[in-house]
PDB file of C-alpha atoms in Angstrom:
ATOM      1  CA  MET S   1    -131.174 115.165 131.243  1.00 53.00           C
ATOM      2  CA  SER S   2    -134.550 113.711 130.220  1.00 57.00           C
ATOM      3  CA  TYR S   3    -135.277 112.296 126.773  1.00 56.00           C
ATOM      4  CA  VAL S   4    -137.654 115.197 126.091  1.00 62.00           C
ATOM      5  CA  SER S   5    -134.962 117.766 126.928  1.00 59.00           C
ATOM      6  CA  ARG S   6    -132.317 115.988 124.838  1.00 60.00           C
ATOM      7  CA  ASN S   7    -134.710 115.699 121.913  1.00 65.00           C
ATOM      8  CA  ASN S   8    -135.636 119.372 122.237  1.00 64.00           C
ATOM      9  CA  LEU S   9    -131.971 120.373 122.071  1.00 62.00           C
ATOM     10  CA  LYS S  10    -131.387 118.107 119.078  1.00 63.00           C
ATOM     11  CA  ASN S  11    -134.330 119.626 117.203  1.00 64.00           C
ATOM     12  CA  LYS S  12    -132.884 123.082 117.791  1.00 59.00           C
ATOM     13  CA  GLY S  13    -129.541 122.046 116.350  1.00 59.00           C
ATOM     14  CA  ALA S  14    -127.791 121.604 119.696  1.00 57.00           C
ATOM     15  CA  ASN S  15    -126.933 117.916 119.612  1.00 58.00           C
ATOM     16  CA  ILE S  16    -124.459 118.138 122.500  1.00 55.00           C
ATOM     17  CA  LEU S  17    -125.048 114.627 123.848  1.00 54.00           C
ATOM     18  CA  THR S  18    -123.795 112.553 120.929  1.00 55.00           C
ATOM     19  CA  ASN S  19    -122.408 109.648 122.938  1.00 56.00           C
ATOM     20  CA  ALA S  20    -124.560 107.088 124.706  1.00 55.00           C
ATOM     21  CA  TYR S  21    -124.303 107.161 128.476  1.00 58.00           C
ATOM     22  CA  GLN S  22    -125.598 105.118 131.381  1.00 65.00           C
ATOM     23  CA  LYS S  23    -128.356 106.699 133.405  1.00 68.00           C
ATOM     24  CA  PRO S  24    -127.090 107.710 136.905  1.00 67.00           C
ATOM     25  CA  LEU S  25    -128.229 105.555 139.807  1.00 75.00           C
ATOM     26  CA  PHE S  26    -129.727 108.647 141.470  1.00 70.00           C
ATOM     27  CA  ASN S  27    -130.294 112.330 140.754  1.00 76.00           C
ATOM     28  CA  TYR S  28    -126.925 113.918 141.536  1.00 81.00           C
ATOM     29  CA  ILE S  29    -128.150 117.413 140.693  1.00 86.00           C
ATOM     30  CA  SER S  30    -130.774 117.243 143.449  1.00 87.00           C
ATOM     31  CA  PHE S  31    -127.868 117.471 145.921  1.00 90.00           C
ATOM     32  CA  CYS S  32    -126.610 120.733 144.393  1.00 92.00           C
ATOM     33  CA  ARG S  33    -126.728 123.624 146.879  1.00 96.00           C
ATOM     34  CA  HIS S  34    -124.459 126.218 145.225  1.00 96.00           C
ATOM     35  CA  LEU S  35    -125.529 127.490 141.790  1.00 94.00           C
ATOM     36  CA  SER S  36    -123.253 129.834 139.835  1.00 94.00           C
ATOM     37  CA  LEU S  37    -125.158 131.249 136.882  1.00 92.00           C
ATOM     38  CA  PHE S  38    -121.960 133.047 135.913  1.00 89.00           C
ATOM     39  CA  GLY S  39    -120.295 129.672 135.439  1.00 88.00           C
ATOM     40  CA  LEU S  40    -123.308 128.215 133.634  1.00 86.00           C
ATOM     41  CA  ASN S  41    -123.409 131.196 131.277  1.00 82.00           C
ATOM     42  CA  LYS S  42    -119.771 130.593 130.317  1.00 84.00           C
ATOM     43  CA  LEU S  43    -120.488 126.907 129.726  1.00 79.00           C
ATOM     44  CA  ILE S  44    -123.561 127.635 127.606  1.00 77.00           C
ATOM     45  CA  SER S  45    -121.701 130.286 125.598  1.00 76.00           C
ATOM     46  CA  ALA S  46    -118.966 127.738 124.854  1.00 74.00           C
ATOM     47  CA  ILE S  47    -121.596 125.254 123.633  1.00 68.00           C
ATOM     48  CA  ASN S  48    -123.148 127.971 121.493  1.00 65.00           C
ATOM     49  CA  ASP S  49    -119.768 128.853 119.961  1.00 67.00           C
ATOM     50  CA  PHE S  50    -119.130 125.179 119.221  1.00 63.00           C
ATOM     51  CA  ASN S  51    -122.463 124.805 117.422  1.00 61.00           C
ATOM     52  CA  ASN S  52    -122.036 128.157 115.653  1.00 63.00           C
ATOM     53  CA  ASN S  53    -125.775 128.794 115.919  1.00 63.00           C
ATOM     54  CA  THR S  54    -127.031 131.946 117.627  1.00 62.00           C
ATOM     55  CA  ASP S  55    -130.505 130.433 118.099  1.00 66.00           C
ATOM     56  CA  VAL S  56    -129.099 127.612 120.189  1.00 69.00           C
ATOM     57  CA  PHE S  57    -128.097 129.736 123.203  1.00 71.00           C
ATOM     58  CA  SER S  58    -131.584 130.378 124.638  1.00 75.00           C
ATOM     59  CA  THR S  59    -132.661 126.756 124.180  1.00 77.00           C
ATOM     60  CA  VAL S  60    -129.533 125.315 125.774  1.00 78.00           C
ATOM     61  CA  ARG S  61    -129.724 127.831 128.615  1.00 81.00           C
ATOM     62  CA  LYS S  62    -133.347 126.974 129.371  1.00 84.00           C
ATOM     63  CA  GLU S  63    -132.739 123.228 129.450  1.00 82.00           C
ATOM     64  CA  ILE S  64    -129.575 123.438 131.571  1.00 86.00           C
ATOM     65  CA  ILE S  65    -130.980 125.956 134.066  1.00 90.00           C
ATOM     66  CA  ASN S  66    -134.122 123.858 134.454  1.00 89.00           C
ATOM     67  CA  LEU S  67    -131.919 120.924 135.462  1.00 89.00           C
ATOM     68  CA  PHE S  68    -130.837 122.888 138.539  1.00 93.00           C
ATOM     69  CA  ILE S  69    -133.944 124.942 139.316  1.00 94.00           C
ATOM     70  CA  ASN S  70    -136.969 122.762 139.994  1.00 93.00           C
ATOM     71  CA  GLU S  71    -139.049 121.421 142.884  1.00 93.00           C
ATOM     72  CA  ASN S  72    -136.506 118.668 143.606  1.00 91.00           C
ATOM     73  CA  THR S  73    -133.548 120.955 144.385  1.00 94.00           C
ATOM     74  CA  ARG S  74    -132.867 123.349 147.268  1.00 95.00           C
ATOM     75  CA  ILE S  75    -130.360 126.027 146.287  1.00 96.00           C
ATOM     76  CA  THR S  76    -128.760 127.797 149.270  1.00 97.00           C
ATOM     77  CA  HIS S  77    -126.136 129.849 147.376  1.00 97.00           C
ATOM     78  CA  LEU S  78    -126.848 131.721 144.137  1.00 96.00           C
ATOM     79  CA  ASP S  79    -124.864 134.156 142.007  1.00 95.00           C
ATOM     80  CA  ILE S  80    -126.245 136.122 139.052  1.00 93.00           C
ATOM     81  CA  PRO S  81    -123.879 137.680 136.482  1.00 89.00           C
ATOM     82  CA  TYR S  82    -123.867 141.008 134.643  1.00 87.00           C
ATOM     83  CA  GLN S  83    -126.977 141.715 132.518  1.00 81.00           C
ATOM     84  CA  PHE S  84    -128.503 138.309 133.231  1.00 85.00           C
ATOM     85  CA  ASP S  85    -132.013 138.318 131.739  1.00 85.00           C
ATOM     86  CA  TYR S  86    -133.535 134.882 132.392  1.00 87.00           C
ATOM     87  CA  GLN S  87    -136.584 135.105 134.674  1.00 90.00           C
ATOM     88  CA  LEU S  88    -135.753 132.440 137.233  1.00 92.00           C
ATOM     89  CA  HIS S  89    -138.877 132.971 139.332  1.00 92.00           C
ATOM     90  CA  LEU S  90    -141.104 131.842 136.437  1.00 93.00           C
ATOM     91  CA  ILE S  91    -139.501 128.393 136.286  1.00 94.00           C
ATOM     92  CA  PRO S  92    -141.867 125.729 137.713  1.00 94.00           C
ATOM     93  CA  GLY S  93    -140.654 124.805 141.190  1.00 94.00           C
ATOM     94  CA  ALA S  94    -138.529 127.956 141.631  1.00 94.00           C
ATOM     95  CA  LYS S  95    -140.331 128.977 144.816  1.00 94.00           C
ATOM     96  CA  SER S  96    -139.516 125.732 146.613  1.00 94.00           C
ATOM     97  CA  CYS S  97    -136.041 125.590 145.047  1.00 95.00           C
ATOM     98  CA  PHE S  98    -135.087 128.986 146.538  1.00 95.00           C
ATOM     99  CA  SER S  99    -137.045 128.616 149.780  1.00 93.00           C
ATOM    100  CA  GLU S 100    -133.807 128.008 151.715  1.00 94.00           C
ATOM    101  CA  LEU S 101    -131.591 130.515 149.873  1.00 95.00           C
ATOM    102  CA  GLU S 102    -129.025 131.952 152.300  1.00 96.00           C
ATOM    103  CA  PHE S 103    -126.351 133.554 150.081  1.00 97.00           C
ATOM    104  CA  PHE S 104    -127.092 135.829 147.116  1.00 96.00           C
ATOM    105  CA  SER S 105    -124.456 137.448 144.886  1.00 96.00           C
ATOM    106  CA  CYS S 106    -125.569 139.737 142.099  1.00 93.00           C
ATOM    107  CA  ASN S 107    -124.327 142.344 139.640  1.00 92.00           C
ATOM    108  CA  MET S 108    -126.613 145.342 140.041  1.00 90.00           C
ATOM    109  CA  CYS S 109    -127.046 145.766 136.297  1.00 87.00           C
ATOM    110  CA  ILE S 110    -129.938 143.313 136.424  1.00 87.00           C
ATOM    111  CA  ASN S 111    -133.355 143.091 134.806  1.00 85.00           C
ATOM    112  CA  ASP S 112    -136.257 144.560 136.856  1.00 86.00           C
ATOM    113  CA  ASP S 113    -138.482 141.507 136.434  1.00 87.00           C
ATOM    114  CA  ILE S 114    -135.785 139.113 137.646  1.00 87.00           C
ATOM    115  CA  LEU S 115    -135.047 141.121 140.773  1.00 88.00           C
ATOM    116  CA  PHE S 116    -138.721 141.662 141.578  1.00 88.00           C
ATOM    117  CA  GLY S 117    -139.484 137.973 141.118  1.00 90.00           C
ATOM    118  CA  LEU S 118    -136.639 136.852 143.367  1.00 90.00           C
ATOM    119  CA  THR S 119    -137.667 139.362 146.031  1.00 90.00           C
ATOM    120  CA  GLU S 120    -141.093 137.759 146.150  1.00 89.00           C
ATOM    121  CA  ILE S 121    -139.786 134.232 146.759  1.00 89.00           C
ATOM    122  CA  CYS S 122    -136.422 134.731 148.531  1.00 89.00           C
ATOM    123  CA  GLN S 123    -136.794 136.048 152.071  1.00 86.00           C
ATOM    124  CA  SER S 124    -134.363 133.795 153.925  1.00 91.00           C
ATOM    125  CA  ILE S 125    -131.181 135.479 152.623  1.00 95.00           C
ATOM    126  CA  LYS S 126    -128.528 135.928 155.317  1.00 96.00           C
ATOM    127  CA  GLU S 127    -125.502 136.865 153.206  1.00 97.00           C
ATOM    128  CA  LEU S 128    -125.516 139.406 150.387  1.00 96.00           C
ATOM    129  CA  GLU S 129    -122.811 140.363 147.881  1.00 96.00           C
ATOM    130  CA  LEU S 130    -123.587 143.194 145.448  1.00 94.00           C
ATOM    131  CA  PHE S 131    -121.425 144.440 142.576  1.00 93.00           C
ATOM    132  CA  ILE S 132    -122.339 148.062 141.929  1.00 91.00           C
ATOM    133  CA  GLU S 133    -122.111 149.552 138.424  1.00 86.00           C
ATOM    134  CA  LYS S 134    -122.811 152.913 136.757  1.00 85.00           C
ATOM    135  CA  ASP S 135    -126.453 151.950 136.201  1.00 85.00           C
ATOM    136  CA  ASN S 136    -128.004 150.030 139.087  1.00 89.00           C
ATOM    137  CA  ASN S 137    -131.360 148.532 139.918  1.00 89.00           C
ATOM    138  CA  TYR S 138    -132.901 150.180 142.984  1.00 90.00           C
ATOM    139  CA  GLY S 139    -135.250 147.226 143.314  1.00 90.00           C
ATOM    140  CA  ILE S 140    -132.560 145.533 145.400  1.00 92.00           C
ATOM    141  CA  VAL S 141    -133.606 147.775 148.282  1.00 92.00           C
ATOM    142  CA  LYS S 142    -136.877 145.861 148.586  1.00 91.00           C
ATOM    143  CA  LEU S 143    -134.995 142.560 148.669  1.00 91.00           C
ATOM    144  CA  VAL S 144    -132.717 143.894 151.421  1.00 93.00           C
ATOM    145  CA  GLU S 145    -135.673 145.092 153.457  1.00 90.00           C
ATOM    146  CA  SER S 146    -137.676 141.877 152.977  1.00 89.00           C
ATOM    147  CA  SER S 147    -134.807 139.669 154.157  1.00 90.00           C
ATOM    148  CA  LYS S 148    -135.446 138.565 157.718  1.00 87.00           C
ATOM    149  CA  LYS S 149    -131.923 138.231 159.084  1.00 89.00           C
ATOM    150  CA  LEU S 150    -128.995 139.651 157.130  1.00 94.00           C
ATOM    151  CA  PHE S 151    -125.689 139.269 158.960  1.00 95.00           C
ATOM    152  CA  ASN S 152    -123.065 139.420 156.178  1.00 97.00           C
ATOM    153  CA  VAL S 153    -123.037 142.112 153.458  1.00 96.00           C
ATOM    154  CA  ARG S 154    -120.441 143.002 150.819  1.00 95.00           C
ATOM    155  CA  LEU S 155    -120.886 146.145 148.684  1.00 93.00           C
ATOM    156  CA  ILE S 156    -118.330 146.140 145.862  1.00 91.00           C
ATOM    157  CA  ILE S 157    -118.078 149.190 143.594  1.00 85.00           C
ATOM    158  CA  ASN S 158    -116.410 148.591 140.254  1.00 74.00           C
ATOM    159  CA  GLY S 159    -113.623 151.187 140.089  1.00 71.00           C
ATOM    160  CA  HIS S 160    -114.224 151.803 136.385  1.00 69.00           C
ATOM    161  CA  SER S 161    -117.939 152.312 137.026  1.00 70.00           C
ATOM    162  CA  LYS S 162    -117.608 154.758 139.893  1.00 77.00           C
ATOM    163  CA  ASN S 163    -119.605 157.957 139.345  1.00 80.00           C
ATOM    164  CA  ASP S 164    -122.151 160.105 141.196  1.00 83.00           C
ATOM    165  CA  SER S 165    -124.908 157.626 140.335  1.00 84.00           C
ATOM    166  CA  SER S 166    -123.105 154.595 141.766  1.00 83.00           C
ATOM    167  CA  LEU S 167    -122.130 156.503 144.914  1.00 84.00           C
ATOM    168  CA  SER S 168    -125.712 157.696 145.400  1.00 88.00           C
ATOM    169  CA  PHE S 169    -126.961 154.137 144.948  1.00 90.00           C
ATOM    170  CA  CYS S 170    -124.501 152.938 147.559  1.00 88.00           C
ATOM    171  CA  LYS S 171    -125.823 155.450 150.099  1.00 89.00           C
ATOM    172  CA  VAL S 172    -129.398 154.283 149.476  1.00 91.00           C
ATOM    173  CA  LEU S 173    -128.277 150.709 150.120  1.00 91.00           C
ATOM    174  CA  GLU S 174    -126.571 151.753 153.340  1.00 90.00           C
ATOM    175  CA  ASN S 175    -129.808 153.293 154.611  1.00 90.00           C
ATOM    176  CA  SER S 176    -131.759 150.127 153.810  1.00 92.00           C
ATOM    177  CA  LEU S 177    -129.238 148.063 155.789  1.00 93.00           C
ATOM    178  CA  ILE S 178    -129.975 149.953 158.991  1.00 91.00           C
ATOM    179  CA  LYS S 179    -133.022 147.692 159.392  1.00 91.00           C
ATOM    180  CA  HIS S 180    -130.544 144.851 159.974  1.00 94.00           C
ATOM    181  CA  ALA S 181    -128.341 146.790 162.380  1.00 93.00           C
ATOM    182  CA  ILE S 182    -128.860 144.329 165.236  1.00 94.00           C
ATOM    183  CA  THR S 183    -128.084 141.181 163.232  1.00 95.00           C
ATOM    184  CA  MET S 184    -125.200 142.549 161.126  1.00 96.00           C
ATOM    185  CA  GLN S 185    -121.907 140.840 162.018  1.00 96.00           C
ATOM    186  CA  ASP S 186    -119.766 141.156 158.884  1.00 96.00           C
ATOM    187  CA  PHE S 187    -119.698 144.244 156.644  1.00 94.00           C
ATOM    188  CA  VAL S 188    -117.459 144.952 153.637  1.00 93.00           C
ATOM    189  CA  ILE S 189    -117.631 148.080 151.479  1.00 91.00           C
ATOM    190  CA  THR S 190    -115.150 149.409 148.931  1.00 88.00           C
ATOM    191  CA  GLU S 191    -116.371 153.004 149.184  1.00 83.00           C
ATOM    192  CA  GLN S 192    -116.157 155.256 152.216  1.00 82.00           C
ATOM    193  CA  PRO S 193    -119.344 154.634 154.228  1.00 82.00           C
ATOM    194  CA  THR S 194    -121.323 157.093 156.302  1.00 78.00           C
ATOM    195  CA  ILE S 195    -120.774 157.300 160.048  1.00 78.00           C
ATOM    196  CA  LYS S 196    -124.495 156.663 160.483  1.00 84.00           C
ATOM    197  CA  ILE S 197    -124.382 153.159 159.025  1.00 88.00           C
ATOM    198  CA  LEU S 198    -121.259 152.128 160.930  1.00 88.00           C
ATOM    199  CA  SER S 199    -122.495 153.394 164.270  1.00 90.00           C
ATOM    200  CA  SER S 200    -125.767 151.486 163.851  1.00 92.00           C
ATOM    201  CA  PHE S 201    -124.048 148.078 163.677  1.00 93.00           C
ATOM    202  CA  LYS S 202    -123.928 147.351 167.403  1.00 92.00           C
ATOM    203  CA  ASN S 203    -123.011 143.665 167.076  1.00 95.00           C
ATOM    204  CA  LEU S 204    -120.517 143.945 164.237  1.00 95.00           C
ATOM    205  CA  ILE S 205    -117.670 141.408 164.477  1.00 96.00           C
ATOM    206  CA  ARG S 206    -115.784 142.126 161.275  1.00 94.00           C
ATOM    207  CA  LEU S 207    -115.488 145.365 159.277  1.00 92.00           C
ATOM    208  CA  GLU S 208    -113.526 145.733 156.050  1.00 91.00           C
ATOM    209  CA  LEU S 209    -113.211 149.121 154.363  1.00 87.00           C
ATOM    210  CA  GLY S 210    -111.101 149.782 151.323  1.00 76.00           C
ATOM    211  CA  TYR S 211    -110.834 152.209 148.443  1.00 58.00           C
ATOM    212  CA  ILE S 212    -107.979 152.764 146.029  1.00 45.00           C
ATOM    213  CA  SER S 213    -107.843 155.308 143.196  1.00 47.00           C
ATOM    214  CA  ASN S 214    -105.272 157.373 141.354  1.00 39.00           C
ATOM    215  CA  LYS S 215    -105.879 160.328 143.656  1.00 41.00           C
ATOM    216  CA  SER S 216    -106.393 158.842 147.078  1.00 40.00           C
ATOM    217  CA  THR S 217    -105.984 155.677 149.074  1.00 41.00           C
ATOM    218  CA  TRP S 218    -107.691 154.561 152.262  1.00 41.00           C
ATOM    219  CA  ILE S 219    -107.801 151.098 153.760  1.00 42.00           C
ATOM    220  CA  VAL S 220    -108.901 150.083 157.232  1.00 42.00           C
TER     221      VAL S 220
END
């Protein structure tokens, strides 16, 4: 972390680097390819709890995220947690950082601006994992359609969030995936899919279907 970043954190009351340390011989973070924002959020929340200062969270989050998202890194795998609201695409260097993104995992209760921004700069996604909730962002359809070669998709419906809205959203996603019918090789869905989507996947290698509730059970 740069002196400016450390000083910024200290001024905000987040003096988390109290011990002196030797500067690394090279930038280890530049070799990072997998970025879990779910994990970072937990880490930042723990720091915030330790400092007992609610104003610290946003400052710490900005500085830590900027360590990983910049023009010197190339993230290939990214996951975004529930109700994440930090606009990644506005970070300087984000476009080059995500230019080789291949795997994207996301909870569908996500801010419109974040999803729109990522859609504009991430078109190389090959693997997609979506966690579907009661309220979902239909903007993901544009990201699915703009991806050039999807071959692995997982649609996971939270059992506690299952309602008519989530099921309808799932059907819309299925229709958008038909564009990738030729390239699709691996498909997982936890809700019963339509025959139309399954029959369109001519080159499918692996199919996993599963749904369990109090009233019915079906697993293939």
